[in-house]
């Protein structure tokens, strides 16, 4: 192999290595932009407690025997610390980003929201459900 051909081969190999390294990034795993959420009596289980900031799609499944809802609020409070009056969360004063109401048994709606980098709480605000444990923390980065 001539010197010029060898230099071109080495240059091409180096370029491929750089492209592969760039594609791999820093090794940090990016959080998902789609989050699965299963609701049942009486819990909300998120597929991930983190999501990529920006457009986030919640793929909700009501795996329970009762109608539920899925409320998303931006807050510095923990999921267990939202203000409650009677058997429901007091949503007035909370930064409610969006919600999916009246999720029928077996239903699988999607909810797409724009979530800047922050802490959020997702919960069911059907009377008594939040207090019974239907809540979860979510952080976007």
PDB file of C-alpha atoms in Angstrom:
ATOM      1  CA  UNK A   1       0.000   0.000   0.000  1.00  0.00           C
ATOM      2  CA  UNK A   2       1.406   3.400  -0.938  1.00  0.00           C
ATOM      3  CA  UNK A   3       2.039   6.120   1.605  1.00  0.00           C
ATOM      4  CA  UNK A   4      -0.740   8.321   0.193  1.00  0.00           C
ATOM      5  CA  UNK A   5      -3.272   5.470   0.270  1.00  0.00           C
ATOM      6  CA  UNK A   6      -2.254   4.583   3.827  1.00  0.00           C
ATOM      7  CA  UNK A   7      -2.651   8.220   4.967  1.00  0.00           C
ATOM      8  CA  UNK A   8      -6.129   8.344   3.419  1.00  0.00           C
ATOM      9  CA  UNK A   9      -7.061   5.078   5.136  1.00  0.00           C
ATOM     10  CA  UNK A  10      -5.825   6.350   8.495  1.00  0.00           C
ATOM     11  CA  UNK A  11      -7.653   9.660   8.010  1.00  0.00           C
ATOM     12  CA  UNK A  12     -10.871   7.825   7.121  1.00  0.00           C
ATOM     13  CA  UNK A  13     -10.516   5.514  10.138  1.00  0.00           C
ATOM     14  CA  UNK A  14      -9.934   8.487  12.438  1.00  0.00           C
ATOM     15  CA  UNK A  15     -13.015  10.227  11.045  1.00  0.00           C
ATOM     16  CA  UNK A  16     -15.140   7.132  11.670  1.00  0.00           C
ATOM     17  CA  UNK A  17     -13.872   6.912  15.270  1.00  0.00           C
ATOM     18  CA  UNK A  18     -14.746  10.573  15.851  1.00  0.00           C
ATOM     19  CA  UNK A  19     -18.245  10.087  14.455  1.00  0.00           C
ATOM     20  CA  UNK A  20     -18.839   7.019  16.625  1.00  0.00           C
ATOM     21  CA  UNK A  21     -17.563   8.831  19.733  1.00  0.00           C
ATOM     22  CA  UNK A  22     -19.793  11.835  18.992  1.00  0.00           C
ATOM     23  CA  UNK A  23     -22.823   9.595  18.493  1.00  0.00           C
ATOM     24  CA  UNK A  24     -22.210   7.930  21.852  1.00  0.00           C
ATOM     25  CA  UNK A  25     -22.072  11.280  23.643  1.00  0.00           C
ATOM     26  CA  UNK A  26     -20.771  11.541  27.153  1.00  0.00           C
ATOM     27  CA  UNK A  27     -22.238   8.198  28.176  1.00  0.00           C
ATOM     28  CA  UNK A  28     -25.047   9.847  30.153  1.00  0.00           C
ATOM     29  CA  UNK A  29     -28.462   8.341  29.525  1.00  0.00           C
ATOM     30  CA  UNK A  30     -31.037  10.858  28.327  1.00  0.00           C
ATOM     31  CA  UNK A  31     -34.333  10.734  30.173  1.00  0.00           C
ATOM     32  CA  UNK A  32     -37.326   9.667  28.094  1.00  0.00           C
ATOM     33  CA  UNK A  33     -39.767  12.081  26.490  1.00  0.00           C
ATOM     34  CA  UNK A  34     -42.530   9.475  26.791  1.00  0.00           C
ATOM     35  CA  UNK A  35     -43.517   8.280  30.251  1.00  0.00           C
ATOM     36  CA  UNK A  36     -45.836   5.360  30.884  1.00  0.00           C
ATOM     37  CA  UNK A  37     -48.230   5.779  33.805  1.00  0.00           C
ATOM     38  CA  UNK A  38     -50.343   3.013  35.302  1.00  0.00           C
ATOM     39  CA  UNK A  39     -53.198   3.946  37.609  1.00  0.00           C
ATOM     40  CA  UNK A  40     -54.987   1.491  39.867  1.00  0.00           C
ATOM     41  CA  UNK A  41     -56.396   1.339  43.360  1.00  0.00           C
ATOM     42  CA  UNK A  42     -54.553   3.126  44.901  1.00  0.00           C
ATOM     43  CA  UNK A  43     -51.292   3.994  43.196  1.00  0.00           C
ATOM     44  CA  UNK A  44     -49.767   5.701  40.199  1.00  0.00           C
ATOM     45  CA  UNK A  45     -46.703   3.935  38.844  1.00  0.00           C
ATOM     46  CA  UNK A  46     -44.564   5.902  36.398  1.00  0.00           C
ATOM     47  CA  UNK A  47     -42.267   4.093  33.977  1.00  0.00           C
ATOM     48  CA  UNK A  48     -39.623   6.673  34.869  1.00  0.00           C
ATOM     49  CA  UNK A  49     -39.337   9.332  37.579  1.00  0.00           C
ATOM     50  CA  UNK A  50     -37.440  11.514  35.076  1.00  0.00           C
ATOM     51  CA  UNK A  51     -38.291  12.853  31.645  1.00  0.00           C
ATOM     52  CA  UNK A  52     -36.599  15.062  29.098  1.00  0.00           C
ATOM     53  CA  UNK A  53     -37.661  18.693  29.437  1.00  0.00           C
ATOM     54  CA  UNK A  54     -39.884  19.875  26.607  1.00  0.00           C
ATOM     55  CA  UNK A  55     -42.723  17.936  25.054  1.00  0.00           C
ATOM     56  CA  UNK A  56     -43.571  14.960  27.283  1.00  0.00           C
ATOM     57  CA  UNK A  57     -46.133  12.327  26.344  1.00  0.00           C
ATOM     58  CA  UNK A  58     -47.780  10.448  29.200  1.00  0.00           C
ATOM     59  CA  UNK A  59     -49.144   7.083  28.085  1.00  0.00           C
ATOM     60  CA  UNK A  60     -51.718   6.483  30.794  1.00  0.00           C
ATOM     61  CA  UNK A  61     -53.390   3.160  31.523  1.00  0.00           C
ATOM     62  CA  UNK A  62     -56.249   2.739  33.972  1.00  0.00           C
ATOM     63  CA  UNK A  63     -55.532  -0.778  35.203  1.00  0.00           C
ATOM     64  CA  UNK A  64     -57.913  -0.376  38.127  1.00  0.00           C
ATOM     65  CA  UNK A  65     -61.575  -1.092  38.735  1.00  0.00           C
ATOM     66  CA  UNK A  66     -62.593   2.562  39.216  1.00  0.00           C
ATOM     67  CA  UNK A  67     -62.586   5.728  37.086  1.00  0.00           C
ATOM     68  CA  UNK A  68     -59.452   7.826  37.697  1.00  0.00           C
ATOM     69  CA  UNK A  69     -57.922  11.086  36.530  1.00  0.00           C
ATOM     70  CA  UNK A  70     -54.348  12.197  35.907  1.00  0.00           C
ATOM     71  CA  UNK A  71     -53.356  15.697  37.042  1.00  0.00           C
ATOM     72  CA  UNK A  72     -49.902  17.249  36.525  1.00  0.00           C
ATOM     73  CA  UNK A  73     -48.761  20.190  38.660  1.00  0.00           C
ATOM     74  CA  UNK A  74     -45.419  22.006  38.731  1.00  0.00           C
ATOM     75  CA  UNK A  75     -44.328  22.385  42.359  1.00  0.00           C
ATOM     76  CA  UNK A  76     -41.406  22.222  44.751  1.00  0.00           C
ATOM     77  CA  UNK A  77     -43.572  20.161  47.116  1.00  0.00           C
ATOM     78  CA  UNK A  78     -43.119  16.399  47.356  1.00  0.00           C
ATOM     79  CA  UNK A  79     -45.907  14.200  46.014  1.00  0.00           C
ATOM     80  CA  UNK A  80     -46.976  13.512  49.595  1.00  0.00           C
ATOM     81  CA  UNK A  81     -47.069  17.224  50.525  1.00  0.00           C
ATOM     82  CA  UNK A  82     -49.770  18.773  48.348  1.00  0.00           C
ATOM     83  CA  UNK A  83     -52.424  20.838  50.157  1.00  0.00           C
ATOM     84  CA  UNK A  84     -55.525  18.805  50.952  1.00  0.00           C
ATOM     85  CA  UNK A  85     -58.973  19.840  52.109  1.00  0.00           C
ATOM     86  CA  UNK A  86     -61.380  17.074  52.929  1.00  0.00           C
ATOM     87  CA  UNK A  87     -60.611  14.164  50.613  1.00  0.00           C
ATOM     88  CA  UNK A  88     -59.085  16.055  47.667  1.00  0.00           C
ATOM     89  CA  UNK A  89     -56.079  18.148  46.715  1.00  0.00           C
ATOM     90  CA  UNK A  90     -56.772  21.877  46.669  1.00  0.00           C
ATOM     91  CA  UNK A  91     -55.741  22.715  43.109  1.00  0.00           C
ATOM     92  CA  UNK A  92     -56.316  26.474  43.492  1.00  0.00           C
ATOM     93  CA  UNK A  93     -52.900  28.058  43.944  1.00  0.00           C
ATOM     94  CA  UNK A  94     -51.066  25.125  42.364  1.00  0.00           C
ATOM     95  CA  UNK A  95     -49.427  25.510  38.947  1.00  0.00           C
ATOM     96  CA  UNK A  96     -51.644  22.996  37.131  1.00  0.00           C
ATOM     97  CA  UNK A  97     -50.020  22.143  33.808  1.00  0.00           C
ATOM     98  CA  UNK A  98     -52.672  19.773  32.500  1.00  0.00           C
ATOM     99  CA  UNK A  99     -54.927  16.846  33.241  1.00  0.00           C
ATOM    100  CA  UNK A 100     -56.801  13.924  31.783  1.00  0.00           C
ATOM    101  CA  UNK A 101     -60.187  13.568  33.468  1.00  0.00           C
ATOM    102  CA  UNK A 102     -62.577  10.634  33.733  1.00  0.00           C
ATOM    103  CA  UNK A 103     -60.240   7.836  32.630  1.00  0.00           C
ATOM    104  CA  UNK A 104     -62.521   4.825  32.283  1.00  0.00           C
ATOM    105  CA  UNK A 105     -61.563   1.349  33.462  1.00  0.00           C
ATOM    106  CA  UNK A 106     -59.232  -0.181  30.859  1.00  0.00           C
ATOM    107  CA  UNK A 107     -58.779   3.111  28.979  1.00  0.00           C
ATOM    108  CA  UNK A 108     -55.321   4.097  27.668  1.00  0.00           C
ATOM    109  CA  UNK A 109     -55.328   7.814  26.849  1.00  0.00           C
ATOM    110  CA  UNK A 110     -52.238   9.865  26.046  1.00  0.00           C
ATOM    111  CA  UNK A 111     -51.581  13.313  27.470  1.00  0.00           C
ATOM    112  CA  UNK A 112     -49.001  15.555  25.774  1.00  0.00           C
ATOM    113  CA  UNK A 113     -47.673  18.485  27.802  1.00  0.00           C
ATOM    114  CA  UNK A 114     -44.786  20.948  27.524  1.00  0.00           C
ATOM    115  CA  UNK A 115     -42.771  20.609  30.718  1.00  0.00           C
ATOM    116  CA  UNK A 116     -39.770  22.900  31.291  1.00  0.00           C
ATOM    117  CA  UNK A 117     -36.976  21.553  33.507  1.00  0.00           C
ATOM    118  CA  UNK A 118     -38.524  21.375  36.990  1.00  0.00           C
ATOM    119  CA  UNK A 119     -40.175  19.127  39.588  1.00  0.00           C
ATOM    120  CA  UNK A 120     -43.752  17.961  39.047  1.00  0.00           C
ATOM    121  CA  UNK A 121     -46.315  15.888  40.887  1.00  0.00           C
ATOM    122  CA  UNK A 122     -48.824  13.680  39.102  1.00  0.00           C
ATOM    123  CA  UNK A 123     -51.897  12.552  41.021  1.00  0.00           C
ATOM    124  CA  UNK A 124     -55.490  11.416  40.845  1.00  0.00           C
ATOM    125  CA  UNK A 125     -57.830  13.964  42.393  1.00  0.00           C
ATOM    126  CA  UNK A 126     -60.947  11.822  42.482  1.00  0.00           C
ATOM    127  CA  UNK A 127     -62.218  12.191  46.048  1.00  0.00           C
ATOM    128  CA  UNK A 128     -60.040  10.161  48.422  1.00  0.00           C
ATOM    129  CA  UNK A 129     -57.669   8.782  45.778  1.00  0.00           C
ATOM    130  CA  UNK A 130     -54.722  11.145  46.433  1.00  0.00           C
ATOM    131  CA  UNK A 131     -54.817  10.420  50.173  1.00  0.00           C
ATOM    132  CA  UNK A 132     -55.000   6.689  49.438  1.00  0.00           C
ATOM    133  CA  UNK A 133     -51.693   6.857  47.541  1.00  0.00           C
ATOM    134  CA  UNK A 134     -52.418   7.875  43.944  1.00  0.00           C
ATOM    135  CA  UNK A 135     -49.493  10.275  43.485  1.00  0.00           C
ATOM    136  CA  UNK A 136     -45.936  10.304  42.130  1.00  0.00           C
ATOM    137  CA  UNK A 137     -42.992  12.665  41.700  1.00  0.00           C
ATOM    138  CA  UNK A 138     -41.556  13.487  38.265  1.00  0.00           C
ATOM    139  CA  UNK A 139     -38.501  15.572  37.406  1.00  0.00           C
ATOM    140  CA  UNK A 140     -37.705  16.936  33.965  1.00  0.00           C
ATOM    141  CA  UNK A 141     -34.142  17.748  32.950  1.00  0.00           C
TER     142      UNK A 141
END
